[in-house]
PDB file of C-alpha atoms in Angstrom:
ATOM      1  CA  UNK A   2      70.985  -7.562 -28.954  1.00 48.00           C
ATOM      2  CA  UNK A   3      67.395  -6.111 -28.059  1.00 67.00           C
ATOM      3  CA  UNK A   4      65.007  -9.135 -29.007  1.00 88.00           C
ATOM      4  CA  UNK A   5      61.955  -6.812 -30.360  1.00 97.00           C
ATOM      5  CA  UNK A   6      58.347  -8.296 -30.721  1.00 97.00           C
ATOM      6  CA  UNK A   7      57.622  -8.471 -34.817  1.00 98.00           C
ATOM      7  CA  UNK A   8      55.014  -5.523 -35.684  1.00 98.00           C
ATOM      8  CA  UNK A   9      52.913  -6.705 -39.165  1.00 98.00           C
ATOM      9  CA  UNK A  10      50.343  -3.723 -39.706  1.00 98.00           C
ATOM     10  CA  UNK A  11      47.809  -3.368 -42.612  1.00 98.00           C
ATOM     11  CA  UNK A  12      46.903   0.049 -43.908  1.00 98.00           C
ATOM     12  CA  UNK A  13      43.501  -0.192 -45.402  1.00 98.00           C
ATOM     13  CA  UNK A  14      43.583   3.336 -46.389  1.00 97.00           C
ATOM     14  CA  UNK A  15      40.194   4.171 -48.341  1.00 98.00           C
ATOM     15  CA  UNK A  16      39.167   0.745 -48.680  1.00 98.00           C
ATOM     16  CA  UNK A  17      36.095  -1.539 -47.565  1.00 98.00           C
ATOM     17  CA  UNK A  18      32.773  -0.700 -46.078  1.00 98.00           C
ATOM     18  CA  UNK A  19      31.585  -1.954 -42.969  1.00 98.00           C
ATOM     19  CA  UNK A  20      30.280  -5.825 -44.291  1.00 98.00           C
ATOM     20  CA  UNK A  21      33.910  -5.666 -45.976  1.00 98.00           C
ATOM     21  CA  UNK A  22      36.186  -4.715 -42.989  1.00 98.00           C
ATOM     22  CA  UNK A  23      34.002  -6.953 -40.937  1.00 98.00           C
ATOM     23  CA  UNK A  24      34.786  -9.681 -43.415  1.00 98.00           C
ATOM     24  CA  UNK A  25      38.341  -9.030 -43.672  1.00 98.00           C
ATOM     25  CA  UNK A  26      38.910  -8.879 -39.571  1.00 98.00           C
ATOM     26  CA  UNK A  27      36.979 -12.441 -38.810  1.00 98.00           C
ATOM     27  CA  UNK A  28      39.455 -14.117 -41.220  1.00 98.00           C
ATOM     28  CA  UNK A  29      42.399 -12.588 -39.632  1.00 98.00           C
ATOM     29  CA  UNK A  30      41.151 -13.730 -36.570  1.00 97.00           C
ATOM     30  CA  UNK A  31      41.423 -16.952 -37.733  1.00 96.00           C
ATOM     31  CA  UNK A  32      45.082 -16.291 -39.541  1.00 95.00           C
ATOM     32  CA  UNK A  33      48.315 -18.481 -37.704  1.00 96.00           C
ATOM     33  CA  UNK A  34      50.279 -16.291 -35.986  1.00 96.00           C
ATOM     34  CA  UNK A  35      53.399 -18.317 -35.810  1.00 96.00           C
ATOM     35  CA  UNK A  36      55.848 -15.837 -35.052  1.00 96.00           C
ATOM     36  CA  UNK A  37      53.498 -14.411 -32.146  1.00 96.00           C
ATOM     37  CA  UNK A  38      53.839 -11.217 -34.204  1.00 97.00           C
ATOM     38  CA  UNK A  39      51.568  -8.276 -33.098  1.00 97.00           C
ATOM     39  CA  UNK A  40      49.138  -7.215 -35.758  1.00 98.00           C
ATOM     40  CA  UNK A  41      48.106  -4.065 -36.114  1.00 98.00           C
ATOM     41  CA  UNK A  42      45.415  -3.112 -38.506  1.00 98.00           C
ATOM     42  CA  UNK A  43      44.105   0.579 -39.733  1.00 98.00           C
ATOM     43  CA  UNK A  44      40.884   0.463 -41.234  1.00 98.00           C
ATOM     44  CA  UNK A  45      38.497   3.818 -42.211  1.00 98.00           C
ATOM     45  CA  UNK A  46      37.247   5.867 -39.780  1.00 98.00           C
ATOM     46  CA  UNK A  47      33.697   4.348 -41.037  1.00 98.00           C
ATOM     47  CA  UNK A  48      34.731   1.081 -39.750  1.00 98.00           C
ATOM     48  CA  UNK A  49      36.954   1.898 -37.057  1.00 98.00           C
ATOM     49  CA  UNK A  50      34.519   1.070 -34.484  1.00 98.00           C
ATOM     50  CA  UNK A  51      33.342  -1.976 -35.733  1.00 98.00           C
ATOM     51  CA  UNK A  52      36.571  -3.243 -36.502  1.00 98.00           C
ATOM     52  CA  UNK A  53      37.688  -2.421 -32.995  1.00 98.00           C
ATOM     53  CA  UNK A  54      34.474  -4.368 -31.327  1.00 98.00           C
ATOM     54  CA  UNK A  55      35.188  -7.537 -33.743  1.00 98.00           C
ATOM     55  CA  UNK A  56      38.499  -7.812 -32.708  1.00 98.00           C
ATOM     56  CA  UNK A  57      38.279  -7.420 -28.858  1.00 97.00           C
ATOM     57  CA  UNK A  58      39.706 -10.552 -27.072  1.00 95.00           C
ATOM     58  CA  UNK A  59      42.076 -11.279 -29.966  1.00 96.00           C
ATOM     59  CA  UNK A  60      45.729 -10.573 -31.294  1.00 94.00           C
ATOM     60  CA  UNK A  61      44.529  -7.810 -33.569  1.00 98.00           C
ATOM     61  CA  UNK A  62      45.061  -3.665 -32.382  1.00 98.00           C
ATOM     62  CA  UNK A  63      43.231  -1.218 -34.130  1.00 98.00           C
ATOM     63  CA  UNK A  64      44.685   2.037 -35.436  1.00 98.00           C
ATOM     64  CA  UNK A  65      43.310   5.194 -36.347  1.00 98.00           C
ATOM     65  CA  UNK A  66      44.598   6.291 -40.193  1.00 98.00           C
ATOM     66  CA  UNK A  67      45.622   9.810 -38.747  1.00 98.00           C
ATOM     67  CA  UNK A  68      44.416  11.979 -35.735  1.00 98.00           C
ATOM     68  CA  UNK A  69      43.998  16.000 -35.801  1.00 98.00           C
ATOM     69  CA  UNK A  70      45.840  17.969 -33.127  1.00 98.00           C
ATOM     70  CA  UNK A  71      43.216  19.135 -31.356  1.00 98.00           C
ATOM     71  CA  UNK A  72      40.387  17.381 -29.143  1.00 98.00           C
ATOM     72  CA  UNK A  73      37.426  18.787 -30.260  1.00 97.00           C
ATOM     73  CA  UNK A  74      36.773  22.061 -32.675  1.00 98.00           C
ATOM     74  CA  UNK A  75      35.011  23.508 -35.623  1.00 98.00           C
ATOM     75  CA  UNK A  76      37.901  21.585 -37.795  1.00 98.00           C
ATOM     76  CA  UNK A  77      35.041  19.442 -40.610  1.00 98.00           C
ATOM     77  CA  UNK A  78      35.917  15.969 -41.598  1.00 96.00           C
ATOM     78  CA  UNK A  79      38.696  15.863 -38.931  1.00 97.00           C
ATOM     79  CA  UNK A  80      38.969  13.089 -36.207  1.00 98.00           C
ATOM     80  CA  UNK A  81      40.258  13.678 -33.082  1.00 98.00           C
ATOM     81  CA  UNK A  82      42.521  11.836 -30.885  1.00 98.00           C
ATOM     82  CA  UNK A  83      39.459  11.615 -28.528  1.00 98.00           C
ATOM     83  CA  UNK A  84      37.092  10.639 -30.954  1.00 98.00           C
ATOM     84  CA  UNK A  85      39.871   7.698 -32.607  1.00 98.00           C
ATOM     85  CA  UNK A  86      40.105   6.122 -29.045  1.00 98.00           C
ATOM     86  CA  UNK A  87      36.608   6.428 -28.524  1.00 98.00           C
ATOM     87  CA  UNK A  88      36.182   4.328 -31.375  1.00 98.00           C
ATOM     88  CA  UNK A  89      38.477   1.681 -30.134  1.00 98.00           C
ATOM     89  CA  UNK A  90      42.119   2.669 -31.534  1.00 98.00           C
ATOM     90  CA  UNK A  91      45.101   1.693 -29.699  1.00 98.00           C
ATOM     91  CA  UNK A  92      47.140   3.114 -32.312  1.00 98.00           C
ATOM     92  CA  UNK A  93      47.556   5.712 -34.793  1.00 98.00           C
ATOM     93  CA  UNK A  94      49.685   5.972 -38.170  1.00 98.00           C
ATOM     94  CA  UNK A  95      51.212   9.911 -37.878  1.00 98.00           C
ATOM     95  CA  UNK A  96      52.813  11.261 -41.297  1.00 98.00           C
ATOM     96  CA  UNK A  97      51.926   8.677 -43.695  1.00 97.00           C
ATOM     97  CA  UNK A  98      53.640  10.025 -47.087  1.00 94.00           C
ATOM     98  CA  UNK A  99      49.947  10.277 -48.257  1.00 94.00           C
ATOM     99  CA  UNK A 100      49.069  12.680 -45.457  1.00 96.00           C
ATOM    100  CA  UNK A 101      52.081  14.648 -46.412  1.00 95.00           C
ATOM    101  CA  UNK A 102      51.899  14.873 -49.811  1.00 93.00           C
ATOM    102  CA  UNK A 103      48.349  14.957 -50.484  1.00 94.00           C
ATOM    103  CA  UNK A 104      46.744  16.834 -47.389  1.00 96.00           C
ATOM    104  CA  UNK A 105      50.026  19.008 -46.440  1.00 96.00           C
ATOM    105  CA  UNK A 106      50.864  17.537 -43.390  1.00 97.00           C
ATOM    106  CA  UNK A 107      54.081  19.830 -42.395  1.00 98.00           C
ATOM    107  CA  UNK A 108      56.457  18.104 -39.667  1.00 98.00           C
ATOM    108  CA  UNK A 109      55.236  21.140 -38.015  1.00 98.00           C
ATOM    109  CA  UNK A 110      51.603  20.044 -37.828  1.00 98.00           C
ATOM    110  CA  UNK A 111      53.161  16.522 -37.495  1.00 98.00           C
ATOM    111  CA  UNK A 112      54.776  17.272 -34.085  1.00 98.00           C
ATOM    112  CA  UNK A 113      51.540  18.909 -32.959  1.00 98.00           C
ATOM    113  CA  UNK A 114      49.639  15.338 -33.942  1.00 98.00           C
ATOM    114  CA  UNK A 115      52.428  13.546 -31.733  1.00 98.00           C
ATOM    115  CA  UNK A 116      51.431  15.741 -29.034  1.00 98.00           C
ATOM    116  CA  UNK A 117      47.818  15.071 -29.315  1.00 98.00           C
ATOM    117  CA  UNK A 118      48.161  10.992 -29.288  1.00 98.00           C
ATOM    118  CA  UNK A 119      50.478  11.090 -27.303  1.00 98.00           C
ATOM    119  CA  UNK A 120      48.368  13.173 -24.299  1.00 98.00           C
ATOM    120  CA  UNK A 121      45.649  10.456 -25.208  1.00 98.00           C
ATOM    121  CA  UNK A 122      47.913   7.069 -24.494  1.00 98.00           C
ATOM    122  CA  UNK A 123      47.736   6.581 -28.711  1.00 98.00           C
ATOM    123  CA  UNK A 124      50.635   4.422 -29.850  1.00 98.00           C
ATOM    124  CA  UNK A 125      52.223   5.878 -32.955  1.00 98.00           C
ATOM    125  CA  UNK A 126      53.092   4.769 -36.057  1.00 98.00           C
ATOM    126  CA  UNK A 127      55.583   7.458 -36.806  1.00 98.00           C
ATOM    127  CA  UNK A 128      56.158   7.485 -40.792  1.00 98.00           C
ATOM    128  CA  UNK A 129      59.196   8.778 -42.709  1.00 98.00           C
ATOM    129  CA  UNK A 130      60.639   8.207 -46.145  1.00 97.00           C
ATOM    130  CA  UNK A 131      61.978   9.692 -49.157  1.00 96.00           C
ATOM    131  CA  UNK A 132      61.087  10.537 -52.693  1.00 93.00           C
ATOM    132  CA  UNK A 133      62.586   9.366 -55.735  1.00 90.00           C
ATOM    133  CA  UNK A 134      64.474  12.793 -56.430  1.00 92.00           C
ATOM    134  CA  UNK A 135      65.494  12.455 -52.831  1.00 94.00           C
ATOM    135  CA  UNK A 136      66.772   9.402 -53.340  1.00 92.00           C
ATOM    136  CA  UNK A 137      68.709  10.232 -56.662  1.00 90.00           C
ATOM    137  CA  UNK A 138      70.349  12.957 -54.970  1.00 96.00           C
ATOM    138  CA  UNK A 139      71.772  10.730 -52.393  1.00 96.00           C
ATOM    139  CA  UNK A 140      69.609  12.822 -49.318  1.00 97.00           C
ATOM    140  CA  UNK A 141      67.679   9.882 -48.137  1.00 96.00           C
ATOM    141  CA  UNK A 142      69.099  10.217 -44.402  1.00 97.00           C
ATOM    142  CA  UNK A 143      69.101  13.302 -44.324  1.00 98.00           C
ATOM    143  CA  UNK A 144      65.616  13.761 -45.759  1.00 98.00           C
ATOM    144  CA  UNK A 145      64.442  11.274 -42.715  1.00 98.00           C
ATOM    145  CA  UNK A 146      66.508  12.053 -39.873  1.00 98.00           C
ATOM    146  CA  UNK A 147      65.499  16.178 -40.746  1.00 98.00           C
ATOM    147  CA  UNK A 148      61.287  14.173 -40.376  1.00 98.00           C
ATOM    148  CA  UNK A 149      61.917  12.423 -37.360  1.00 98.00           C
ATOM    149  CA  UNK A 150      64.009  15.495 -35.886  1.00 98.00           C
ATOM    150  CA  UNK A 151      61.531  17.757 -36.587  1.00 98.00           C
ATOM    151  CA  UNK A 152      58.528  15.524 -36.329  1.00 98.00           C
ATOM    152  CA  UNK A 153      59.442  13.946 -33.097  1.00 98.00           C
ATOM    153  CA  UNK A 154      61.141  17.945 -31.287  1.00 98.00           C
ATOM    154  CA  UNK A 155      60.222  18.130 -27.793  1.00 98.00           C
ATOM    155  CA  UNK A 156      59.574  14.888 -26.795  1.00 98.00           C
ATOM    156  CA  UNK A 157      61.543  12.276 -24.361  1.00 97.00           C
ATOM    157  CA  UNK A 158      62.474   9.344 -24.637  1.00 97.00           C
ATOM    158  CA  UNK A 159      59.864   8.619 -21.084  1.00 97.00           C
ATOM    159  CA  UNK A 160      57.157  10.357 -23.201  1.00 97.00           C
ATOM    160  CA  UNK A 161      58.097   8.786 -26.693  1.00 98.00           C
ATOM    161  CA  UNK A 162      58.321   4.805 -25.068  1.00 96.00           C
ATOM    162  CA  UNK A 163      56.485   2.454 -27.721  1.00 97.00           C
ATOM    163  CA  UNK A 164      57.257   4.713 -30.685  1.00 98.00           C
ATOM    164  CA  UNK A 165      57.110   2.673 -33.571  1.00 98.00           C
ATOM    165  CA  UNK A 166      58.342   4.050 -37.204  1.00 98.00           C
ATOM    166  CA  UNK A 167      57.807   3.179 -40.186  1.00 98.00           C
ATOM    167  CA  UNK A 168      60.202   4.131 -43.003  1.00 97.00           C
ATOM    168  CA  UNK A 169      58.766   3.823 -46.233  1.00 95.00           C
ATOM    169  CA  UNK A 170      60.446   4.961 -49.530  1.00 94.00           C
ATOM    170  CA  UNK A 171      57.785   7.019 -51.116  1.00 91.00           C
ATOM    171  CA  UNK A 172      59.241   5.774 -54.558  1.00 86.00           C
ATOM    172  CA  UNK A 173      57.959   2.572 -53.295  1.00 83.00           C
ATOM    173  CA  UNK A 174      54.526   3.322 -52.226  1.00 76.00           C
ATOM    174  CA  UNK A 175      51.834   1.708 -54.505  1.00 73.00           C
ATOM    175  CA  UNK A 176      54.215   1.192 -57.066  1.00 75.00           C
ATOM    176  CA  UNK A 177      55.475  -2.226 -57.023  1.00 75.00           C
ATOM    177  CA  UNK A 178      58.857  -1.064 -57.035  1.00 77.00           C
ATOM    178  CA  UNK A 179      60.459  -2.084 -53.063  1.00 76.00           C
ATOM    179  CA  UNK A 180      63.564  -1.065 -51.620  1.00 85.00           C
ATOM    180  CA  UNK A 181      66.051  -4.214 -51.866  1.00 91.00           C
ATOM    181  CA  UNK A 182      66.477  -5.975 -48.460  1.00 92.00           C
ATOM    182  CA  UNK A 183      69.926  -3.971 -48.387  1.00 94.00           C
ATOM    183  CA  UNK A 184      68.637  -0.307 -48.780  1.00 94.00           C
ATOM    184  CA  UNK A 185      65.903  -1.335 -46.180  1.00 95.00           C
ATOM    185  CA  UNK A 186      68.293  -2.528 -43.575  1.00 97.00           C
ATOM    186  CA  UNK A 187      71.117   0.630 -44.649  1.00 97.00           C
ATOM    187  CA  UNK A 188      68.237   3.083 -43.861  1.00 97.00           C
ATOM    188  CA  UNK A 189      66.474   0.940 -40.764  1.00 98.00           C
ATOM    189  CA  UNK A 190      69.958   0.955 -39.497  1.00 98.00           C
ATOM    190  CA  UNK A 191      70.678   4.792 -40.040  1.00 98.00           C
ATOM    191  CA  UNK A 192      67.402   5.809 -37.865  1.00 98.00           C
ATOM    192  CA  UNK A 193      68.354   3.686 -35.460  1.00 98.00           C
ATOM    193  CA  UNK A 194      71.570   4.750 -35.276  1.00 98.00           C
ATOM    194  CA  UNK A 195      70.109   8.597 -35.228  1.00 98.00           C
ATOM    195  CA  UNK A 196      67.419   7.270 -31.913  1.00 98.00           C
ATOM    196  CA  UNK A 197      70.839   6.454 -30.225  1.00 98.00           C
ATOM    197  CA  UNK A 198      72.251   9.880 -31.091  1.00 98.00           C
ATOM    198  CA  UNK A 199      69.281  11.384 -29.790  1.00 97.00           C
ATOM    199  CA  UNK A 200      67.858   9.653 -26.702  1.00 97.00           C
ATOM    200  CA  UNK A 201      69.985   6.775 -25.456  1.00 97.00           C
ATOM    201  CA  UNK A 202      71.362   3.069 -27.296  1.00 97.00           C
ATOM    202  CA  UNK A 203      68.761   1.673 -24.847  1.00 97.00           C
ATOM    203  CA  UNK A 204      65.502   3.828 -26.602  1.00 98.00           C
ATOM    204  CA  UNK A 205      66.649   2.537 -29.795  1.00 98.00           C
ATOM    205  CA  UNK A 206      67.442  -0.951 -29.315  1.00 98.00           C
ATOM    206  CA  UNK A 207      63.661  -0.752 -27.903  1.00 98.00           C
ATOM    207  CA  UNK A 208      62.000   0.840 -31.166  1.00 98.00           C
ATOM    208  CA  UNK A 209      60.464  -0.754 -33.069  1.00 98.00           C
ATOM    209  CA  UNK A 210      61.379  -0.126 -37.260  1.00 98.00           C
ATOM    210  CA  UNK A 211      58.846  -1.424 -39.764  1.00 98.00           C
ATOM    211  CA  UNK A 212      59.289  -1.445 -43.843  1.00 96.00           C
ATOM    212  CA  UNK A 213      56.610  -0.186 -45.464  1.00 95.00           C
ATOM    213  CA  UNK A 214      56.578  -0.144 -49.449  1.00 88.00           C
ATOM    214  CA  UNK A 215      55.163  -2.494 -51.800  1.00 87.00           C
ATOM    215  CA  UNK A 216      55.299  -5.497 -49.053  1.00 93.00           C
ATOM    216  CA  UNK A 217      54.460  -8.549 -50.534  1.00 95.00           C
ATOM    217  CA  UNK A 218      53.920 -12.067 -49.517  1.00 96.00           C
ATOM    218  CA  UNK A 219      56.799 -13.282 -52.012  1.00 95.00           C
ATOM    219  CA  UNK A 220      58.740 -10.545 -50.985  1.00 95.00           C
ATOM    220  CA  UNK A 221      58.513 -10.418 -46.558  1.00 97.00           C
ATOM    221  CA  UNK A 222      60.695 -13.314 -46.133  1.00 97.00           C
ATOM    222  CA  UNK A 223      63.845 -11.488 -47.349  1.00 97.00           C
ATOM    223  CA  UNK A 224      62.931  -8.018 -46.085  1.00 96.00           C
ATOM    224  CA  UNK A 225      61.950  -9.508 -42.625  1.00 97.00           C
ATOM    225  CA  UNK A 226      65.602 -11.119 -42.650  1.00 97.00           C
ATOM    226  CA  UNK A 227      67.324  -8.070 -42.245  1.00 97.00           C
ATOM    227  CA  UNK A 228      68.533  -7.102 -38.556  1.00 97.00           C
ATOM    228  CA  UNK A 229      66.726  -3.643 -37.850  1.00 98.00           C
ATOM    229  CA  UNK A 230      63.778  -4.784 -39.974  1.00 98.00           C
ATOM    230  CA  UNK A 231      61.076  -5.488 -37.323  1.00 98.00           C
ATOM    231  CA  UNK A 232      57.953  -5.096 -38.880  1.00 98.00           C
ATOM    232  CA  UNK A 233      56.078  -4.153 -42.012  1.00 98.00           C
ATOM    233  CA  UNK A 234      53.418  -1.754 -42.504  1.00 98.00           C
ATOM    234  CA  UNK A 235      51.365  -3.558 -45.709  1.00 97.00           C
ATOM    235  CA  UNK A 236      49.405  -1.621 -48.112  1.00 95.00           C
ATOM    236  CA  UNK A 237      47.248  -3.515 -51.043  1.00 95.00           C
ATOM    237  CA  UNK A 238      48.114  -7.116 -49.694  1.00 97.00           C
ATOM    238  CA  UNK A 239      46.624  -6.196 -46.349  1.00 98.00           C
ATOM    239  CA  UNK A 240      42.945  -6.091 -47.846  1.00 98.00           C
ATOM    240  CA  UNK A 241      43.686 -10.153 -48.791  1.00 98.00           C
ATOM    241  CA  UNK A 242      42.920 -11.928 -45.879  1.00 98.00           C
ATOM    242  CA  UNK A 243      45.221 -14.873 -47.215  1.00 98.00           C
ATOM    243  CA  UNK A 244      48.085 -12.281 -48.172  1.00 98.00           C
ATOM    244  CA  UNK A 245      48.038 -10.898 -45.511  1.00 98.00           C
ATOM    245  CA  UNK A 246      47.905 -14.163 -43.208  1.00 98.00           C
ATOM    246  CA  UNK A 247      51.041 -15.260 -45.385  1.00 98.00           C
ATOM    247  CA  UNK A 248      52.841 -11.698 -44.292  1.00 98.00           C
ATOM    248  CA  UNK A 249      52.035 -12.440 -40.886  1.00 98.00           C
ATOM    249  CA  UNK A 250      53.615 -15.808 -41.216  1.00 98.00           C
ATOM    250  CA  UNK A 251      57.167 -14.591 -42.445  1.00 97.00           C
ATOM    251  CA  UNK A 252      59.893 -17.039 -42.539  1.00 95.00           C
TER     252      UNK A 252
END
């Protein structure tokens, strides 16, 4: 089996001002890091830049929230992929249930997104997951392998190398509720199973799946157990430095 690097990313969403996200990255920096995980965090486009410059020289990557398709353009309040990198961004997070639900993201504008990092050298943090009706109705693959079909159309394996998803049960998202270490590892092992399909055994023994949904500190242990788990991406927890340090630290 594929021995894949642990991935623990923080999604600050619209949290923290500048003093705050400066805060919060010095005392990661000091965070154990005994699984030589890599840590990913995704602050505000206010403190992108900041956050970036703090954590030069150390185990923390930056990523950008979300990127707009295009480079440059009369699109207001949108950040390019230029602009993200700029800034200091490694990464991005692409299709964040969030984004989909609340701003419309389409897999359609999705795939154009993938193009855009991807022509910039962003890593991305491709999201997928289902909704509780989904979910009721028994559609869950379905529902994800249709986003990361669609999402991901086009693309190589060559041009998609580093991919990272993140499957996160929308159900799950802010709720408290998490998928049991079981449904995480049935679904982690169903896109997997759909990356062989699709590229090669090889791409997807490479790829990197995180859990994202209501990740906890008393709840990472079991989740990070399971054998296509590689990774969470962690919501509230991730704006407490000492949570978050704990998550990091998995057992």
């Amino acid at each position: 089996m594929t021995k894949r690097t642990p991935i623990i990313a923080g999604n600050w969403k619209m949290h923290n001002t500048l003093a705050e996200s400066a805060t919060l990255v010095e005392a990661l920096k000091k965070a154990d890091n005994k699984n030589n995980a890599e840590i990913i965090v995704a602050p505000s486009y206010t403190s992108l830049a900041e956050v970036a410059r703090l954590a030069k020289g150390s185990a923390i990557k930056v990523a950008a929230q979300d990127v707009h398709w295009e480079d440059k353009g009369a699109f207001t309040s949108a950040v390019s992929p230029v602009q993200a990198k700029d800034a200091g961004a490694t990464h991005t997070i692409l299709g964040h249930s969030e984004r989909r639900s609340v701003f419309g993201d389409t897999d359609e504008i999705l795939n154009k997104k993938v193009a855009a990092a991807l022509r910039h050298g962003l890593t991305i943090i491709f999201c997928v997951g289902e909704t509780l009706q989904q979910r009721e109705a028994n559609e869950t693959i379905s529902v994800i392998e249709g986003q990361l079909e669609n999402g991901l159309k086009g693309f190589t394996a060559e041009q998609l190398k580093g991919l990272i998803i993140a499957y996160e049960p929308v159900w799950a998202i802010g709720t408290g509720k998490t998928a049991t270490p079981d449904q995480a590892q049935e679904v982690h092992a169903a896109i997997r199973k759909f990356l062989a399909g699709k590229y090669s055994q090889e791409f997807a023994d490479a790829t990197r799946i995180l859990y994202g949904g209501s990740v906890k500190d008393t709840n990472v242990d079991e989740i990070m157990a399971q054998p296509d788990v590689d990774g969470a991406l962690v919501g509230g927890q991730a704006l407490i430095a000492e949570k978050f340090a704990r998550i990091i630290n998995f057992n």
